[in-house]
mmCIF file of C-alpha atoms and ligand atoms in Angstrom:
data_model
loop_
_atom_site.group_PDB
_atom_site.id
_atom_site.type_symbol
_atom_site.label_atom_id
_atom_site.label_comp_id
_atom_site.label_asym_id
_atom_site.label_seq_id
_atom_site.Cartn_x
_atom_site.Cartn_y
_atom_site.Cartn_z
ATOM 1 C CA THR Y 1 0.000 0.000 0.000
ATOM 2 C CA THR Y 2 1.035 3.598 -0.655
ATOM 3 C CA LYS Y 3 -1.215 5.015 2.089
ATOM 4 C CA THR Y 4 0.176 7.882 4.124
ATOM 5 C CA HIS Y 5 -0.666 10.524 6.711
ATOM 6 C CA ILE Y 6 0.105 14.136 7.656
ATOM 7 C CA GLY Y 7 -0.642 14.618 11.336
ATOM 8 C CA ASN Y 8 -4.012 12.953 11.934
ATOM 9 C CA PHE Y 9 -5.086 13.234 8.293
ATOM 10 C CA LYS Y 10 -5.011 9.954 6.376
ATOM 11 C CA PHE Y 11 -4.639 9.565 2.612
ATOM 12 C CA GLU Y 12 -5.286 6.433 0.517
ATOM 13 C CA ASN Y 13 -2.352 7.320 -1.741
ATOM 14 C CA CYS Y 14 0.766 9.424 -1.142
ATOM 15 C CA PHE Y 15 0.541 11.095 -4.578
ATOM 16 C CA MET Y 16 -1.156 14.398 -5.378
ATOM 17 C CA ASN Y 17 -0.813 17.270 -7.858
ATOM 18 C CA ALA Y 18 1.680 20.065 -7.304
ATOM 19 C CA ALA Y 19 0.008 23.449 -6.882
ATOM 20 C CA GLY Y 20 -0.438 25.154 -10.236
ATOM 21 C CA VAL Y 21 -1.046 22.003 -12.259
ATOM 22 C CA TYR Y 22 -4.586 20.614 -12.795
ATOM 23 C CA CYS Y 23 -6.035 22.759 -10.043
ATOM 24 C CA TYR Y 24 -7.259 26.021 -11.573
ATOM 25 C CA ASP Y 25 -10.988 25.302 -11.431
ATOM 26 C CA ARG Y 26 -13.565 22.690 -10.375
ATOM 27 C CA ASN Y 27 -13.264 20.852 -13.664
ATOM 28 C CA GLU Y 28 -9.510 20.303 -13.248
ATOM 29 C CA LEU Y 29 -9.739 19.551 -9.516
ATOM 30 C CA GLU Y 30 -12.497 16.987 -10.155
ATOM 31 C CA GLN Y 31 -10.233 15.205 -12.610
ATOM 32 C CA VAL Y 32 -7.627 14.864 -9.850
ATOM 33 C CA ILE Y 33 -10.280 13.682 -7.357
ATOM 34 C CA ASN Y 34 -11.370 11.020 -9.845
ATOM 35 C CA SER Y 35 -7.797 9.876 -10.563
ATOM 36 C CA ALA Y 36 -5.594 7.557 -8.493
ATOM 37 C CA ALA Y 37 -4.244 10.578 -6.542
ATOM 38 C CA GLY Y 38 -4.740 10.592 -2.768
ATOM 39 C CA THR Y 39 -5.850 14.227 -2.680
ATOM 40 C CA PHE Y 40 -5.338 17.591 -4.409
ATOM 41 C CA VAL Y 41 -4.013 21.048 -3.659
ATOM 42 C CA THR Y 42 -5.744 24.069 -5.204
ATOM 43 C CA LYS Y 43 -4.038 26.633 -7.377
ATOM 44 C CA THR Y 44 -2.552 29.204 -5.008
ATOM 45 C CA ALA Y 45 -5.440 31.549 -4.282
ATOM 46 C CA THR Y 46 -5.112 35.282 -3.720
ATOM 47 C CA LEU Y 47 -7.751 37.529 -2.148
ATOM 48 C CA GLN Y 48 -8.979 38.727 -5.550
ATOM 49 C CA SER Y 49 -8.963 36.658 -8.738
ATOM 50 C CA ARG Y 50 -6.030 37.336 -11.083
ATOM 51 C CA PRO Y 51 -5.575 36.866 -14.841
ATOM 52 C CA GLY Y 52 -1.840 36.163 -14.378
ATOM 53 C CA ASN Y 53 1.000 37.075 -16.740
ATOM 54 C CA PRO Y 54 0.716 37.399 -20.537
ATOM 55 C CA GLU Y 55 0.873 34.209 -22.658
ATOM 56 C CA PRO Y 56 2.784 32.195 -23.638
ATOM 57 C CA ARG Y 57 3.662 31.603 -19.974
ATOM 58 C CA TYR Y 58 4.235 27.804 -19.725
ATOM 59 C CA HIS Y 59 6.488 25.760 -21.983
ATOM 60 C CA ASP Y 60 7.401 22.064 -21.936
ATOM 61 C CA THR Y 61 10.945 21.020 -22.841
ATOM 62 C CA ALA Y 62 12.534 17.587 -23.288
ATOM 63 C CA LEU Y 63 13.816 17.640 -19.703
ATOM 64 C CA GLY Y 64 11.032 19.526 -17.946
ATOM 65 C CA SER Y 65 9.243 22.838 -18.099
ATOM 66 C CA ILE Y 66 9.551 26.578 -17.598
ATOM 67 C CA ASN Y 67 6.693 28.760 -16.410
ATOM 68 C CA SER Y 68 5.922 32.294 -15.426
ATOM 69 C CA MET Y 69 2.210 32.027 -14.733
ATOM 70 C CA GLY Y 70 1.964 35.002 -12.342
ATOM 71 C CA LEU Y 71 -0.605 33.448 -10.016
ATOM 72 C CA PRO Y 72 -3.619 33.278 -12.332
ATOM 73 C CA ASN Y 73 -6.455 32.108 -10.073
ATOM 74 C CA LEU Y 74 -10.177 32.448 -9.496
ATOM 75 C CA GLY Y 75 -9.815 34.092 -6.083
ATOM 76 C CA PHE Y 76 -10.092 32.868 -2.499
ATOM 77 C CA ASP Y 77 -13.899 32.593 -2.349
ATOM 78 C CA TYR Y 78 -14.126 30.321 -5.405
ATOM 79 C CA TYR Y 79 -11.791 27.706 -3.920
ATOM 80 C CA LEU Y 80 -13.194 27.970 -0.382
ATOM 81 C CA ASP Y 81 -16.754 27.458 -1.670
ATOM 82 C CA TYR Y 82 -15.678 24.361 -3.578
ATOM 83 C CA LEU Y 83 -13.700 22.957 -0.637
ATOM 84 C CA LEU Y 84 -16.672 23.441 1.704
ATOM 85 C CA GLU Y 85 -18.892 21.653 -0.801
ATOM 86 C CA LEU Y 86 -16.419 18.748 -0.988
ATOM 87 C CA GLN Y 87 -16.468 18.447 2.813
ATOM 88 C CA LYS Y 88 -20.140 17.518 2.444
ATOM 89 C CA THR Y 89 -19.831 15.237 -0.595
ATOM 90 C CA HIS Y 90 -16.492 13.621 0.428
ATOM 91 C CA PRO Y 91 -16.516 13.770 4.264
ATOM 92 C CA ASP Y 92 -13.937 10.972 4.422
ATOM 93 C CA ARG Y 93 -11.303 12.887 2.432
ATOM 94 C CA THR Y 94 -8.912 15.769 3.158
ATOM 95 C CA PHE Y 95 -7.893 18.384 0.594
ATOM 96 C CA PHE Y 96 -5.203 21.092 0.580
ATOM 97 C CA PHE Y 97 -5.922 24.815 0.119
ATOM 98 C CA SER Y 98 -2.949 26.793 -1.266
ATOM 99 C CA LEU Y 99 -2.891 30.510 -0.495
ATOM 100 C CA VAL Y 100 -0.765 33.610 -0.513
ATOM 101 C CA GLY Y 101 -1.507 37.310 -0.371
ATOM 102 C CA MET Y 102 -0.158 39.906 -2.766
ATOM 103 C CA SER Y 103 0.966 41.677 0.439
ATOM 104 C CA THR Y 104 1.565 40.677 4.060
ATOM 105 C CA GLU Y 105 -1.779 42.265 4.959
ATOM 106 C CA ASP Y 106 -3.533 40.158 2.299
ATOM 107 C CA THR Y 107 -1.867 36.975 3.578
ATOM 108 C CA HIS Y 108 -3.192 37.656 7.079
ATOM 109 C CA ALA Y 109 -6.639 38.519 5.690
ATOM 110 C CA LEU Y 110 -6.698 35.219 3.781
ATOM 111 C CA LEU Y 111 -5.576 33.109 6.736
ATOM 112 C CA LYS Y 112 -8.041 34.840 9.078
ATOM 113 C CA LYS Y 113 -10.821 33.981 6.626
ATOM 114 C CA VAL Y 114 -9.685 30.337 6.635
ATOM 115 C CA GLN Y 115 -9.527 30.362 10.422
ATOM 116 C CA GLU Y 116 -13.064 31.754 10.680
ATOM 117 C CA SER Y 117 -14.491 29.420 8.023
ATOM 118 C CA ASP Y 118 -15.718 25.840 8.398
ATOM 119 C CA PHE Y 119 -12.770 24.589 6.300
ATOM 120 C CA ASN Y 120 -11.393 21.502 8.039
ATOM 121 C CA GLY Y 121 -8.649 20.516 5.569
ATOM 122 C CA ILE Y 122 -4.991 21.524 5.389
ATOM 123 C CA THR Y 123 -3.730 24.957 4.359
ATOM 124 C CA GLU Y 124 -0.517 25.389 2.347
ATOM 125 C CA LEU Y 125 0.964 28.882 2.456
ATOM 126 C CA ASN Y 126 2.982 29.524 -0.702
ATOM 127 C CA LEU Y 127 6.207 31.274 0.343
ATOM 128 C CA SER Y 128 7.918 30.685 -2.973
ATOM 129 C CA CYS Y 129 6.153 32.089 -6.034
ATOM 130 C CA PRO Y 130 8.986 33.248 -8.300
ATOM 131 C CA ASN Y 131 6.891 34.835 -11.013
ATOM 132 C CA VAL Y 132 5.149 38.007 -9.881
ATOM 133 C CA PRO Y 133 7.246 40.914 -11.217
ATOM 134 C CA GLY Y 134 8.660 42.954 -8.329
ATOM 135 C CA LYS Y 135 7.701 40.423 -5.597
ATOM 136 C CA PRO Y 136 10.563 38.374 -4.122
ATOM 137 C CA GLN Y 137 10.243 34.722 -3.133
ATOM 138 C CA ILE Y 138 9.318 35.251 0.527
ATOM 139 C CA ALA Y 139 11.135 32.225 1.950
ATOM 140 C CA TYR Y 140 14.510 33.466 0.664
ATOM 141 C CA ASP Y 141 14.198 36.165 3.341
ATOM 142 C CA LEU Y 142 14.230 34.217 6.606
ATOM 143 C CA GLU Y 143 13.762 37.286 8.810
ATOM 144 C CA THR Y 144 10.549 38.172 6.974
ATOM 145 C CA THR Y 145 9.494 34.527 7.065
ATOM 146 C CA GLU Y 146 10.000 34.235 10.822
ATOM 147 C CA LYS Y 147 8.053 37.420 11.506
ATOM 148 C CA LEU Y 148 5.263 36.324 9.165
ATOM 149 C CA LEU Y 149 4.949 32.895 10.824
ATOM 150 C CA THR Y 150 5.077 34.442 14.310
ATOM 151 C CA ASP Y 151 2.187 36.740 13.431
ATOM 152 C CA ILE Y 152 0.240 33.959 11.677
ATOM 153 C CA PHE Y 153 0.416 31.488 14.550
ATOM 154 C CA SER Y 154 -0.909 34.121 16.965
ATOM 155 C CA TYR Y 155 -4.385 33.595 15.433
ATOM 156 C CA PHE Y 156 -4.160 30.618 13.067
ATOM 157 C CA LYS Y 157 -4.985 27.363 14.853
ATOM 158 C CA LYS Y 158 -5.741 25.042 11.924
ATOM 159 C CA PRO Y 159 -3.212 22.715 10.243
ATOM 160 C CA LEU Y 160 -0.738 24.793 8.219
ATOM 161 C CA GLY Y 161 2.248 24.004 6.027
ATOM 162 C CA VAL Y 162 4.527 26.080 3.813
ATOM 163 C CA LYS Y 163 5.635 25.646 0.206
ATOM 164 C CA LEU Y 164 9.327 26.419 -0.043
ATOM 165 C CA PRO Y 165 11.702 27.383 -2.797
ATOM 166 C CA PRO Y 166 14.828 25.272 -3.178
ATOM 167 C CA TYR Y 167 17.812 26.243 -1.026
ATOM 168 C CA PHE Y 168 21.322 25.630 -2.336
ATOM 169 C CA ASP Y 169 23.644 26.117 0.623
ATOM 170 C CA ILE Y 170 24.084 23.938 3.713
ATOM 171 C CA VAL Y 171 24.093 27.010 5.965
ATOM 172 C CA HIS Y 172 20.782 28.070 4.459
ATOM 173 C CA PHE Y 173 19.323 24.618 5.251
ATOM 174 C CA ASP Y 174 20.497 25.086 8.853
ATOM 175 C CA GLN Y 175 19.096 28.608 9.129
ATOM 176 C CA ALA Y 176 15.779 27.814 7.450
ATOM 177 C CA ALA Y 177 15.214 24.665 9.518
ATOM 178 C CA ALA Y 178 15.959 26.583 12.727
ATOM 179 C CA VAL Y 179 13.193 29.045 11.808
ATOM 180 C CA PHE Y 180 10.626 26.382 10.863
ATOM 181 C CA ASN Y 181 11.332 24.393 14.045
ATOM 182 C CA LYS Y 182 10.033 27.346 16.106
ATOM 183 C CA PHE Y 183 6.505 26.844 14.779
ATOM 184 C CA PRO Y 184 3.788 24.154 14.970
ATOM 185 C CA LEU Y 185 3.842 23.554 11.205
ATOM 186 C CA SER Y 186 2.088 20.413 9.952
ATOM 187 C CA PHE Y 187 4.427 20.119 6.991
ATOM 188 C CA ILE Y 188 6.833 21.816 4.651
ATOM 189 C CA ASN Y 189 6.682 21.212 0.900
ATOM 190 C CA CYS Y 190 10.082 20.993 -0.895
ATOM 191 C CA VAL Y 191 10.429 22.278 -3.567
ATOM 192 C CA ASN Y 192 8.758 24.873 -5.691
ATOM 193 C CA SER Y 193 10.233 25.420 -9.130
ATOM 194 C CA ILE Y 194 13.852 26.567 -9.338
ATOM 195 C CA GLY Y 195 13.181 30.246 -9.874
ATOM 196 C CA ASN Y 196 14.207 32.355 -12.819
ATOM 197 C CA GLY Y 197 15.791 29.934 -15.227
ATOM 198 C CA LEU Y 198 16.012 30.736 -18.921
ATOM 199 C CA VAL Y 199 15.114 28.346 -21.752
ATOM 200 C CA ILE Y 200 16.107 29.234 -25.313
ATOM 201 C CA GLU Y 201 14.957 27.642 -28.567
ATOM 202 C CA ASP Y 202 16.608 28.689 -31.825
ATOM 203 C CA GLU Y 203 17.435 32.348 -31.000
ATOM 204 C CA SER Y 204 14.543 33.143 -28.696
ATOM 205 C CA VAL Y 205 13.164 32.777 -25.248
ATOM 206 C CA VAL Y 206 10.061 30.532 -25.074
ATOM 207 C CA ILE Y 207 7.777 32.400 -22.652
ATOM 208 C CA LYS Y 208 6.692 36.037 -22.785
ATOM 209 C CA PRO Y 209 6.760 37.348 -19.174
ATOM 210 C CA LYS Y 210 9.995 38.737 -17.737
ATOM 211 C CA ASN Y 211 11.808 38.371 -21.100
ATOM 212 C CA GLY Y 212 11.698 34.584 -20.801
ATOM 213 C CA PHE Y 213 12.793 34.073 -17.184
ATOM 214 C CA GLY Y 214 10.670 31.522 -15.318
ATOM 215 C CA GLY Y 215 10.463 28.715 -12.798
ATOM 216 C CA ILE Y 216 12.065 25.437 -13.873
ATOM 217 C CA GLY Y 217 10.409 22.090 -13.150
ATOM 218 C CA GLY Y 218 10.737 18.466 -14.188
ATOM 219 C CA GLU Y 219 13.731 16.200 -14.673
ATOM 220 C CA TYR Y 220 16.203 19.094 -14.353
ATOM 221 C CA ILE Y 221 15.335 19.653 -10.702
ATOM 222 C CA LYS Y 222 15.176 16.200 -9.090
ATOM 223 C CA PRO Y 223 18.650 16.309 -7.448
ATOM 224 C CA THR Y 224 17.889 19.734 -5.968
ATOM 225 C CA ALA Y 225 14.458 18.571 -4.777
ATOM 226 C CA LEU Y 226 15.853 15.415 -3.159
ATOM 227 C CA ALA Y 227 18.588 17.406 -1.414
ATOM 228 C CA ASN Y 228 16.020 19.807 0.043
ATOM 229 C CA VAL Y 229 13.693 17.012 1.182
ATOM 230 C CA HIS Y 230 16.530 15.154 2.873
ATOM 231 C CA ALA Y 231 18.254 18.208 4.344
ATOM 232 C CA PHE Y 232 15.013 19.256 6.050
ATOM 233 C CA TYR Y 233 14.148 15.680 7.035
ATOM 234 C CA LYS Y 234 17.412 15.547 8.987
ATOM 235 C CA ARG Y 235 16.896 18.944 10.610
ATOM 236 C CA LEU Y 236 13.182 19.331 11.384
ATOM 237 C CA ASN Y 237 11.186 18.207 14.412
ATOM 238 C CA PRO Y 238 9.617 14.869 13.414
ATOM 239 C CA SER Y 239 6.136 16.379 13.872
ATOM 240 C CA ILE Y 240 6.770 18.531 10.764
ATOM 241 C CA LYS Y 241 6.109 16.174 7.847
ATOM 242 C CA ILE Y 242 7.659 16.710 4.429
ATOM 243 C CA ILE Y 243 5.946 16.780 1.067
ATOM 244 C CA GLY Y 244 8.415 15.993 -1.706
ATOM 245 C CA THR Y 245 7.963 17.802 -5.000
ATOM 246 C CA GLY Y 246 10.295 18.082 -7.975
ATOM 247 C CA GLY Y 247 11.343 15.850 -10.827
ATOM 248 C CA VAL Y 248 8.918 12.986 -10.257
ATOM 249 C CA LEU Y 249 8.488 11.269 -13.633
ATOM 250 C CA THR Y 250 8.465 7.644 -12.437
ATOM 251 C CA GLY Y 251 7.852 5.391 -9.455
ATOM 252 C CA GLN Y 252 11.613 5.302 -8.937
ATOM 253 C CA ASP Y 253 11.687 9.100 -8.567
ATOM 254 C CA ALA Y 254 8.901 8.893 -5.970
ATOM 255 C CA PHE Y 255 10.713 6.082 -4.163
ATOM 256 C CA GLU Y 256 13.767 8.349 -3.896
ATOM 257 C CA HIS Y 257 11.719 11.249 -2.504
ATOM 258 C CA ILE Y 258 10.266 8.941 0.172
ATOM 259 C CA LEU Y 259 13.699 7.474 0.917
ATOM 260 C CA CYS Y 260 14.817 11.087 1.531
ATOM 261 C CA GLY Y 261 11.969 11.530 4.021
ATOM 262 C CA ALA Y 262 8.863 12.593 2.080
ATOM 263 C CA SER Y 263 5.475 11.529 3.471
ATOM 264 C CA MET Y 264 3.626 12.648 0.341
ATOM 265 C CA VAL Y 265 4.838 13.220 -3.205
ATOM 266 C CA GLN Y 266 3.546 15.864 -5.600
ATOM 267 C CA ILE Y 267 3.596 15.741 -9.381
ATOM 268 C CA GLY Y 268 3.729 18.933 -11.426
ATOM 269 C CA THR Y 269 5.482 18.959 -14.799
ATOM 270 C CA THR Y 270 4.744 15.269 -15.461
ATOM 271 C CA LEU Y 271 1.062 15.780 -14.618
ATOM 272 C CA HIS Y 272 0.982 18.719 -17.036
ATOM 273 C CA LYS Y 273 2.566 16.598 -19.800
ATOM 274 C CA GLU Y 274 0.648 13.369 -19.217
ATOM 275 C CA GLY Y 275 -2.627 14.305 -17.529
ATOM 276 C CA PRO Y 276 -4.171 12.675 -14.435
ATOM 277 C CA ALA Y 277 -3.506 9.150 -15.764
ATOM 278 C CA ALA Y 278 0.076 9.816 -14.575
ATOM 279 C CA PHE Y 279 -1.070 9.138 -10.999
ATOM 280 C CA GLU Y 280 -2.042 5.532 -11.707
ATOM 281 C CA ARG Y 281 1.094 4.820 -13.745
ATOM 282 C CA ILE Y 282 3.474 6.269 -11.148
ATOM 283 C CA THR Y 283 1.608 4.618 -8.252
ATOM 284 C CA ASN Y 284 1.863 1.233 -9.971
ATOM 285 C CA GLU Y 285 5.569 1.784 -10.640
ATOM 286 C CA LEU Y 286 6.176 2.644 -6.973
ATOM 287 C CA LYS Y 287 4.178 -0.399 -5.812
ATOM 288 C CA ALA Y 288 6.249 -2.657 -8.103
ATOM 289 C CA ILE Y 289 9.484 -1.339 -6.558
ATOM 290 C CA MET Y 290 8.093 -1.836 -3.037
ATOM 291 C CA ASP Y 291 6.945 -5.407 -3.869
ATOM 292 C CA LYS Y 292 10.356 -6.300 -5.241
ATOM 293 C CA LYS Y 293 12.033 -4.986 -2.085
ATOM 294 C CA GLY Y 294 9.506 -6.478 0.302
ATOM 295 C CA TYR Y 295 8.288 -3.092 1.617
ATOM 296 C CA LYS Y 296 4.623 -3.183 2.675
ATOM 297 C CA THR Y 297 4.136 0.514 3.499
ATOM 298 C CA ILE Y 298 6.061 3.681 2.712
ATOM 299 C CA GLU Y 299 6.982 3.908 6.414
ATOM 300 C CA ASP Y 300 9.152 0.798 5.876
ATOM 301 C CA PHE Y 301 11.675 2.893 3.919
ATOM 302 C CA ARG Y 302 10.748 6.548 4.468
ATOM 303 C CA GLY Y 303 13.829 8.564 5.420
ATOM 304 C CA LYS Y 304 16.062 5.495 5.391
ATOM 305 C CA LEU Y 305 18.477 6.777 2.757
ATOM 306 C CA LYS Y 306 21.783 4.878 2.968
ATOM 307 C CA TYR Y 307 25.122 6.701 3.151
ATOM 308 C CA LEU Y 308 28.555 5.508 2.028
HETATM 309 C C1 LIG B 1 3.316 30.609 -9.700
HETATM 310 C C2 LIG B 1 4.401 29.831 -9.855
HETATM 311 C C3 LIG B 1 4.902 29.207 -8.757
HETATM 312 O O1 LIG B 1 5.962 28.393 -8.836
HETATM 313 C C4 LIG B 1 4.300 29.424 -7.532
HETATM 314 O O2 LIG B 1 4.741 28.876 -6.422
HETATM 315 C C5 LIG B 1 3.219 30.195 -7.408
HETATM 316 C C6 LIG B 1 2.736 30.797 -8.514
HETATM 317 C C7 LIG B 1 2.743 31.311 -10.784
HETATM 318 O O3 LIG B 1 3.495 31.908 -11.539
HETATM 319 O O4 LIG B 1 1.510 31.335 -10.885
#
C-alpha cells in the first residue's frame, strides 16, 4: 500500500498534484479527485482573482518545463466554496488549500478567513512564487518569514504548512530549519520550481513574461528537490512532515523522494505533460518497486536513505 498521513489526516495514496497544475478550477480539480491521486491542492489563491501574466507563460521542454504564470487564479472565495462543498460530498477525504496574499496584509486577511471558516482541511501557504514581477520569493528572506509565521500562529490554529523554494547552501538549510522548528507547522513542501531559469529555442526565449525568465520544473530539478527534502528531514522536528515535490516522472523518482523523508509526493510537470492518468502509472511503478524490495508501506523505507 502507498497510504500515508500528515498529522491525523489519512490519505489512501501518497501522490497528489503540485500546486499550479490541474487545479485552476472545479473541472480540473475533479479530474484529480477522480484519478488515483490521494488528494489535491488548489491553485494558489489570492484575495482577488487574477488573470496572471501574458501568454505564452508555460512551456514544456525535453527535460522539464519553464513557467511564469503570475498566479492566475479564481480568487479565495471560489476555492473555499468548492472545498466546503467537498467536505459535504467527500466527508472521508482531506484536501489542501494553497494561499498567498499579494501583500503581508492580504496573507493575514486570507488566513483569518480560513480560520473563521468551516474549512477543516490543510492549508498550504505559498512562500515561494517566483513569477510576480517585483515580488521576491518570501522564503529566501528568513527574517521576513519568521516574523510572518510568528504573526500567523498568533491567530491561526488550523493545520498549516509552507511551500518552499529550493535552497542551495548547507548554511541556508540550517538557518531555514531553525526558523521552521520554532513553529507548529504540519508540513513543509520541498520544492517549488527553481526560480528564474532561462530556456532558449533557436534564437529566442520561449515564454513572454519577464523576457523569458521563469520557474524550472521536471527532470532538471530532481537532485535539488531530493537534497532539500533530505536536508530538512534531517533537521526538522519529526512532527513537521515533508511533502516531496520536484522531478517525479516515475515510481523510482517517488521512491527516492520517500527514501529522503517525504510523506507525500507531488507531481507537477509530469502531470501537465501526461494528464491525471500519470497518478495511476506512477503509483503502480512505486508499488512494483516496493513489492520487489519487500516493503509493505512507505513507512518501511521513508527517510532510510543509505550513506557511504
Ligand atoms: C506561480 C508559480 C509558482 O511556482 C508558484 O509557487 C506560485 C505561482 C505562478 O506563476 O503562478
